[in-house]
mmCIF file of C-alpha atoms in Angstrom:
data_model
loop_
_atom_site.group_PDB
_atom_site.id
_atom_site.type_symbol
_atom_site.label_atom_id
_atom_site.label_comp_id
_atom_site.label_asym_id
_atom_site.label_seq_id
_atom_site.Cartn_x
_atom_site.Cartn_y
_atom_site.Cartn_z
ATOM 1 C CA MET A 1 103.591 208.644 197.330
ATOM 2 C CA SER A 2 101.404 210.161 194.632
ATOM 3 C CA VAL A 3 102.418 212.854 192.175
ATOM 4 C CA VAL A 4 100.744 216.221 192.696
ATOM 5 C CA LEU A 5 100.220 218.405 189.672
ATOM 6 C CA ASP A 6 98.734 221.496 191.344
ATOM 7 C CA THR A 7 101.665 223.927 191.326
ATOM 8 C CA ASP A 8 99.747 226.352 193.537
ATOM 9 C CA ALA A 9 99.402 223.816 196.332
ATOM 10 C CA GLU A 10 101.182 224.617 199.575
ATOM 11 C CA GLY A 11 101.786 221.041 200.720
ATOM 12 C CA ALA A 12 103.487 218.023 199.265
ATOM 13 C CA SER A 13 100.265 216.147 198.617
ATOM 14 C CA GLY A 14 96.891 216.742 197.031
ATOM 15 C CA ALA A 15 95.451 217.422 200.488
ATOM 16 C CA GLY A 16 97.578 220.580 200.654
ATOM 17 C CA ALA A 17 95.472 222.118 197.902
ATOM 18 C CA GLU A 18 92.192 221.304 199.640
ATOM 19 C CA PRO A 19 90.461 223.121 202.508
ATOM 20 C CA ALA A 20 91.644 222.189 206.011
ATOM 21 C CA ARG A 21 88.199 220.763 206.863
ATOM 22 C CA PRO A 22 86.810 219.104 203.749
ATOM 23 C CA LEU A 23 83.270 217.793 203.658
ATOM 24 C CA LEU A 24 84.599 214.317 202.852
ATOM 25 C CA ALA A 25 88.028 213.007 203.834
ATOM 26 C CA VAL A 26 89.125 209.493 202.892
ATOM 27 C CA ASN A 27 92.335 208.701 204.748
ATOM 28 C CA ASN A 28 94.628 205.880 203.644
ATOM 29 C CA ILE A 29 91.934 203.236 203.289
ATOM 30 C CA GLU A 30 92.403 199.644 202.232
ATOM 31 C CA VAL A 31 89.549 197.482 200.979
ATOM 32 C CA ILE A 32 89.574 193.695 200.921
ATOM 33 C CA TYR A 33 87.010 191.390 199.300
ATOM 34 C CA ASP A 34 86.357 187.864 200.585
ATOM 35 C CA HIS A 35 89.033 188.402 203.273
ATOM 36 C CA VAL A 36 91.841 187.879 200.742
ATOM 37 C CA ILE A 37 91.548 190.141 197.667
ATOM 38 C CA LEU A 38 93.175 193.531 198.248
ATOM 39 C CA VAL A 39 91.411 196.009 195.952
ATOM 40 C CA LEU A 40 92.253 199.460 197.358
ATOM 41 C CA LYS A 41 95.723 200.145 198.732
ATOM 42 C CA GLY A 42 96.193 203.264 200.844
ATOM 43 C CA VAL A 43 93.706 205.495 199.005
ATOM 44 C CA SER A 44 93.378 209.047 200.310
ATOM 45 C CA LEU A 45 91.265 211.827 198.842
ATOM 46 C CA SER A 46 89.137 214.755 199.935
ATOM 47 C CA VAL A 47 86.133 216.659 198.632
ATOM 48 C CA PRO A 48 85.639 220.281 199.707
ATOM 49 C CA GLU A 49 82.204 221.553 200.555
ATOM 50 C CA GLY A 50 80.530 222.721 197.367
ATOM 51 C CA GLY A 51 83.221 221.196 195.147
ATOM 52 C CA ILE A 52 83.269 218.769 192.227
ATOM 53 C CA VAL A 53 86.069 216.209 192.466
ATOM 54 C CA ALA A 54 86.760 213.619 189.777
ATOM 55 C CA LEU A 55 87.980 210.102 190.497
ATOM 56 C CA LEU A 56 89.461 208.855 187.245
ATOM 57 C CA GLY A 57 90.912 205.647 185.912
ATOM 58 C CA ALA A 58 90.353 202.694 183.632
ATOM 59 C CA ASN A 59 87.793 199.965 184.216
ATOM 60 C CA GLY A 60 88.857 197.923 187.232
ATOM 61 C CA ALA A 61 91.051 200.644 188.732
ATOM 62 C CA GLY A 62 88.972 200.786 191.922
ATOM 63 C CA LYS A 63 86.705 203.796 191.335
ATOM 64 C CA THR A 64 83.416 202.067 192.139
ATOM 65 C CA THR A 65 84.942 200.324 195.136
ATOM 66 C CA THR A 66 86.062 203.693 196.489
ATOM 67 C CA LEU A 67 82.561 205.118 196.184
ATOM 68 C CA LYS A 68 81.027 202.038 197.803
ATOM 69 C CA ALA A 69 83.528 202.317 200.643
ATOM 70 C CA VAL A 70 82.347 205.876 201.268
ATOM 71 C CA SER A 71 78.646 204.939 201.105
ATOM 72 C CA ASN A 72 79.279 201.707 203.047
ATOM 73 C CA LEU A 73 77.790 199.437 200.390
ATOM 74 C CA LEU A 74 80.723 197.010 200.343
ATOM 75 C CA GLY A 75 79.147 194.517 202.710
ATOM 76 C CA ALA A 76 76.653 193.342 200.094
ATOM 77 C CA GLU A 77 79.626 192.219 197.972
ATOM 78 C CA ARG A 78 81.669 190.646 200.783
ATOM 79 C CA GLY A 79 83.976 193.625 200.926
ATOM 80 C CA GLU A 80 85.175 195.691 203.867
ATOM 81 C CA VAL A 81 87.389 198.631 204.753
ATOM 82 C CA THR A 82 90.208 197.042 206.767
ATOM 83 C CA LYS A 83 92.442 200.091 207.300
ATOM 84 C CA GLY A 84 92.130 203.850 207.299
ATOM 85 C CA THR A 85 89.266 206.207 208.093
ATOM 86 C CA ILE A 86 86.425 207.968 206.290
ATOM 87 C CA GLU A 87 85.213 211.285 207.689
ATOM 88 C CA LEU A 88 82.185 213.390 206.829
ATOM 89 C CA ALA A 89 82.353 216.969 208.124
ATOM 90 C CA GLY A 90 85.072 215.897 210.551
ATOM 91 C CA GLU A 91 83.214 212.861 211.964
ATOM 92 C CA ARG A 92 84.133 209.259 211.236
ATOM 93 C CA VAL A 93 81.387 207.462 209.323
ATOM 94 C CA GLU A 94 82.866 204.186 208.084
ATOM 95 C CA GLU A 95 80.863 202.223 210.663
ATOM 96 C CA LEU A 96 77.512 203.809 209.787
ATOM 97 C CA SER A 97 74.869 201.941 207.807
ATOM 98 C CA PRO A 98 74.048 203.081 204.249
ATOM 99 C CA ASN A 99 70.683 204.275 205.543
ATOM 100 C CA ALA A 100 72.344 206.401 208.241
ATOM 101 C CA LEU A 101 74.705 207.888 205.652
ATOM 102 C CA VAL A 102 71.783 208.892 203.444
ATOM 103 C CA ARG A 103 70.238 210.624 206.453
ATOM 104 C CA ARG A 104 73.512 212.489 206.897
ATOM 105 C CA GLY A 105 73.357 213.626 203.296
ATOM 106 C CA VAL A 106 75.554 211.167 201.358
ATOM 107 C CA VAL A 107 73.748 209.581 198.397
ATOM 108 C CA GLN A 108 75.268 207.346 195.731
ATOM 109 C CA VAL A 109 74.020 207.195 192.138
ATOM 110 C CA MET A 110 75.048 203.717 191.088
ATOM 111 C CA GLU A 111 76.757 202.754 187.861
ATOM 112 C CA GLY A 112 74.128 201.558 185.407
ATOM 113 C CA ARG A 113 71.349 203.769 186.862
ATOM 114 C CA HIS A 114 69.469 200.942 188.672
ATOM 115 C CA CYS A 115 66.021 202.457 188.277
ATOM 116 C CA PHE A 116 63.048 200.408 189.432
ATOM 117 C CA GLU A 117 61.827 199.311 186.030
ATOM 118 C CA HIS A 118 58.317 198.330 187.167
ATOM 119 C CA LEU A 119 57.682 201.758 188.730
ATOM 120 C CA THR A 120 56.884 204.994 186.922
ATOM 121 C CA VAL A 121 59.422 207.780 186.661
ATOM 122 C CA GLU A 122 57.638 209.751 189.372
ATOM 123 C CA GLU A 123 57.420 206.747 191.671
ATOM 124 C CA ASN A 124 61.161 206.231 191.210
ATOM 125 C CA LEU A 125 61.817 209.826 192.165
ATOM 126 C CA LEU A 126 59.654 209.571 195.266
ATOM 127 C CA THR A 127 61.611 206.548 196.508
ATOM 128 C CA GLY A 128 64.528 208.931 196.976
ATOM 129 C CA ALA A 129 62.613 210.668 199.768
ATOM 130 C CA TYR A 130 62.059 207.549 201.860
ATOM 131 C CA THR A 131 64.406 208.719 204.665
ATOM 132 C CA ARG A 132 62.736 212.121 205.003
ATOM 133 C CA SER A 133 60.284 213.087 207.713
ATOM 134 C CA ASP A 134 59.561 216.699 206.783
ATOM 135 C CA GLY A 135 56.109 216.067 205.321
ATOM 136 C CA GLY A 136 54.400 215.630 201.982
ATOM 137 C CA ARG A 137 54.357 219.312 201.095
ATOM 138 C CA ALA A 138 58.154 219.637 201.263
ATOM 139 C CA ILE A 139 58.559 216.443 199.234
ATOM 140 C CA ALA A 140 56.114 217.714 196.598
ATOM 141 C CA GLU A 141 58.052 220.978 196.344
ATOM 142 C CA ASP A 142 61.306 219.086 195.856
ATOM 143 C CA LEU A 143 59.681 216.894 193.219
ATOM 144 C CA GLU A 144 58.807 220.019 191.238
ATOM 145 C CA ARG A 145 62.350 221.261 191.735
ATOM 146 C CA VAL A 146 63.673 218.032 190.206
ATOM 147 C CA TYR A 147 61.321 218.503 187.260
ATOM 148 C CA ARG A 148 62.719 221.997 186.729
ATOM 149 C CA TYR A 149 66.208 220.552 186.403
ATOM 150 C CA PHE A 150 64.988 217.628 184.310
ATOM 151 C CA PRO A 151 61.953 218.808 182.288
ATOM 152 C CA ARG A 152 62.140 215.640 180.208
ATOM 153 C CA LEU A 153 61.306 213.625 183.323
ATOM 154 C CA LYS A 154 58.155 215.651 183.853
ATOM 155 C CA GLU A 155 57.050 214.716 180.347
ATOM 156 C CA ARG A 156 57.697 211.046 181.143
ATOM 157 C CA ARG A 157 56.488 211.087 184.760
ATOM 158 C CA THR A 158 53.828 208.410 184.193
ATOM 159 C CA SER A 159 56.003 206.158 182.005
ATOM 160 C CA LEU A 160 57.478 202.982 183.425
ATOM 161 C CA ALA A 161 61.196 203.508 184.068
ATOM 162 C CA GLY A 162 62.022 200.295 182.233
ATOM 163 C CA TYR A 163 60.718 201.780 178.977
ATOM 164 C CA ILE A 164 62.484 205.139 178.955
ATOM 165 C CA SER A 165 65.860 205.809 177.314
ATOM 166 C CA GLY A 166 69.233 205.336 178.996
ATOM 167 C CA GLY A 167 69.727 209.075 179.242
ATOM 168 C CA GLU A 168 66.326 209.525 180.843
ATOM 169 C CA GLN A 169 67.114 206.728 183.289
ATOM 170 C CA GLN A 170 70.334 208.512 184.238
ATOM 171 C CA MET A 171 68.382 211.719 184.812
ATOM 172 C CA CYS A 172 65.884 209.755 186.895
ATOM 173 C CA ALA A 173 68.675 208.275 189.029
ATOM 174 C CA ILE A 174 70.199 211.696 189.685
ATOM 175 C CA GLY A 175 66.759 213.183 190.362
ATOM 176 C CA ARG A 176 66.020 210.379 192.809
ATOM 177 C CA ALA A 177 69.240 211.233 194.671
ATOM 178 C CA LEU A 178 68.198 214.891 194.820
ATOM 179 C CA MET A 179 64.945 213.933 196.496
ATOM 180 C CA ALA A 180 66.992 212.933 199.563
ATOM 181 C CA ARG A 181 68.250 216.521 199.876
ATOM 182 C CA PRO A 182 71.886 215.427 199.796
ATOM 183 C CA LYS A 183 74.951 217.334 200.890
ATOM 184 C CA MET A 184 77.034 215.096 198.642
ATOM 185 C CA ILE A 185 76.311 212.898 195.647
ATOM 186 C CA LEU A 186 78.625 210.032 194.740
ATOM 187 C CA LEU A 187 78.142 209.794 190.987
ATOM 188 C CA ASP A 188 79.392 206.579 189.396
ATOM 189 C CA GLU A 189 80.058 206.530 185.625
ATOM 190 C CA PRO A 190 77.200 208.812 184.537
ATOM 191 C CA SER A 191 78.427 208.852 180.924
ATOM 192 C CA MET A 192 78.366 205.077 180.477
ATOM 193 C CA GLY A 193 76.427 203.983 177.409
ATOM 194 C CA LEU A 194 75.210 207.472 176.496
ATOM 195 C CA ALA A 195 75.666 209.530 173.331
ATOM 196 C CA PRO A 196 78.197 212.396 173.652
ATOM 197 C CA GLN A 197 75.550 215.090 173.279
ATOM 198 C CA LEU A 198 73.473 213.576 176.059
ATOM 199 C CA VAL A 199 76.543 213.186 178.272
ATOM 200 C CA GLU A 200 77.220 216.915 177.879
ATOM 201 C CA GLU A 201 73.616 217.710 178.785
ATOM 202 C CA ILE A 202 73.743 215.626 181.956
ATOM 203 C CA PHE A 203 77.056 217.098 183.057
ATOM 204 C CA GLU A 204 75.700 220.610 182.534
ATOM 205 C CA ILE A 205 72.829 219.754 184.856
ATOM 206 C CA VAL A 206 75.265 218.335 187.405
ATOM 207 C CA LYS A 207 77.183 221.610 187.223
ATOM 208 C CA GLN A 208 73.974 223.564 187.842
ATOM 209 C CA LEU A 209 73.155 221.400 190.848
ATOM 210 C CA ASN A 210 76.579 222.054 192.269
ATOM 211 C CA GLU A 211 76.416 225.800 191.709
ATOM 212 C CA THR A 212 72.814 226.501 192.671
ATOM 213 C CA GLU A 213 72.121 223.841 195.287
ATOM 214 C CA GLY A 214 75.614 223.659 196.774
ATOM 215 C CA VAL A 215 75.723 219.876 196.418
ATOM 216 C CA SER A 216 79.243 218.480 196.561
ATOM 217 C CA ILE A 217 80.035 215.868 193.906
ATOM 218 C CA LEU A 218 82.503 212.983 193.939
ATOM 219 C CA LEU A 219 82.476 211.791 190.353
ATOM 220 C CA ALA A 220 83.886 208.413 189.296
ATOM 221 C CA GLU A 221 84.353 208.430 185.543
ATOM 222 C CA GLN A 222 86.283 206.691 182.757
ATOM 223 C CA ASN A 223 85.608 209.600 180.413
ATOM 224 C CA THR A 224 88.532 211.680 181.665
ATOM 225 C CA ASN A 225 88.017 214.463 179.138
ATOM 226 C CA ILE A 226 84.459 215.303 180.196
ATOM 227 C CA ALA A 227 85.169 214.768 183.898
ATOM 228 C CA LEU A 228 88.117 217.170 183.972
ATOM 229 C CA LYS A 229 86.072 219.736 182.074
ATOM 230 C CA TYR A 230 83.583 219.998 184.934
ATOM 231 C CA ALA A 231 85.605 219.006 187.997
ATOM 232 C CA LYS A 232 87.817 221.376 189.950
ATOM 233 C CA TYR A 233 90.185 218.732 191.249
ATOM 234 C CA GLY A 234 91.013 215.208 190.169
ATOM 235 C CA TYR A 235 92.529 211.950 191.382
ATOM 236 C CA ILE A 236 93.699 209.193 189.054
ATOM 237 C CA LEU A 237 93.427 205.613 190.292
ATOM 238 C CA GLU A 238 95.419 202.741 188.898
ATOM 239 C CA ASN A 239 95.355 199.205 190.301
ATOM 240 C CA GLY A 240 93.763 200.405 193.517
ATOM 241 C CA ARG A 241 96.207 203.248 194.189
ATOM 242 C CA ILE A 242 96.148 206.991 193.628
ATOM 243 C CA VAL A 243 98.948 207.652 191.121
ATOM 244 C CA LEU A 244 98.260 211.303 190.260
ATOM 245 C CA ASP A 245 96.208 214.096 191.732
ATOM 246 C CA GLY A 246 95.929 217.807 191.216
ATOM 247 C CA ASP A 247 93.927 220.745 189.964
ATOM 248 C CA ALA A 248 91.730 219.683 187.036
ATOM 249 C CA ARG A 249 93.286 222.254 184.720
ATOM 250 C CA ALA A 250 96.786 221.018 185.556
ATOM 251 C CA LEU A 251 95.743 217.426 184.924
ATOM 252 C CA ARG A 252 94.266 218.355 181.540
ATOM 253 C CA GLU A 253 97.537 219.995 180.506
ATOM 254 C CA ASN A 254 99.819 217.253 181.797
ATOM 255 C CA GLU A 255 101.437 215.428 178.867
ATOM 256 C CA ASP A 256 101.269 211.998 180.474
ATOM 257 C CA VAL A 257 97.582 212.407 181.281
ATOM 258 C CA LYS A 258 96.924 213.610 177.740
ATOM 259 C CA GLU A 259 98.478 210.485 176.287
ATOM 260 C CA PHE A 260 97.292 207.768 178.637
ATOM 261 C CA TYR A 261 93.892 209.088 179.669
ATOM 262 C CA LEU A 262 92.858 211.568 176.977
ATOM 263 C CA GLY A 263 94.318 209.708 173.992
ATOM 264 C CA ILE A 264 96.499 212.619 172.861
ATOM 265 C CA ALA A 265 100.046 211.438 172.186
ATOM 266 C CA GLY A 266 103.031 213.752 172.198
ATOM 267 C CA GLU A 267 105.792 213.561 169.584
ATOM 268 C CA ASP A 268 108.241 211.908 171.976
ATOM 269 C CA ARG A 269 105.826 209.205 173.173
ATOM 270 C CA LYS A 270 105.125 207.149 170.093
ATOM 271 C CA SER A 271 107.140 204.027 170.823
ATOM 272 C CA PHE A 272 106.019 201.129 172.991
ATOM 273 C CA ARG A 273 109.307 201.418 174.864
ATOM 274 C CA ASN A 274 108.397 204.935 175.977
ATOM 275 C CA VAL A 275 104.962 203.727 176.994
ATOM 276 C CA LYS A 276 106.427 201.029 179.221
ATOM 277 C CA HIS A 277 108.888 203.526 180.718
ATOM 278 C CA TYR A 278 106.076 205.900 181.575
ATOM 279 C CA LYS A 279 103.990 203.170 183.155
ATOM 280 C CA ARG A 280 106.874 202.147 185.375
ATOM 281 C CA ARG A 281 107.484 205.772 186.362
ATOM 282 C CA LYS A 282 103.808 206.563 186.873
ATOM 283 C CA ARG A 283 102.936 203.966 189.460
ATOM 284 C CA TRP A 284 104.054 204.742 193.003
ATOM 285 C CA LEU A 285 105.927 201.692 194.177
ATOM 286 C CA SER A 286 107.244 202.870 197.498
#
């Protein structure tokens, strides 16, 4: 069982602190690659409508796999959800195609941006509307809306995406997701490879999107400090399992999280022996 840090929660798990009918509910899923490699082991999490939830952990913990399980992109990598369920607004969706999930409002922004380098910024943005059937006028209005959130993209609208900066590519990837009119964005490592000032700028825009557009965000991030600053709730993954979850403020103040994920060591945690003791205590083994 995982450790819950939200002292205001009514239940004995992180789900007790969440709404009874979350927008997204991942229930005890397991993911296996190549029929033999167990990557996720009983992962459960939920995202409330209009919320920002952080999925935290070191590289290789299983964050990206969790997002790909939700968006059903595992098949391209010989992976599959073998146990558990994934629900969107109370309906099971783990058998839907990625295209069908986008139509239902779930859009993933991949790690590393993955812009189409040979297309212009504006052409990249317009590819995000490929599932829509509400006409060119509505798409044009949403394009201008994206430019209001990302004025730098409007300046670079005719530039090839392969020649713009990493930060601009990240903005382009998020803007492309917005063009699908999502209910939820799965945002994978948006801070990767970016300067701290630019990371702050992008997260501020994500916060605005959440507050003004009502877009729910499931954020996978190694940068625990910035993620917990903007998220309302957080889950920490380690070796494919949820080891901690709770209110973001409680996670930020937790001494173990400070040391092992924020790099702030307490006075009584300076020896390697204490580190090993904590790691044994932290992982849920039964």
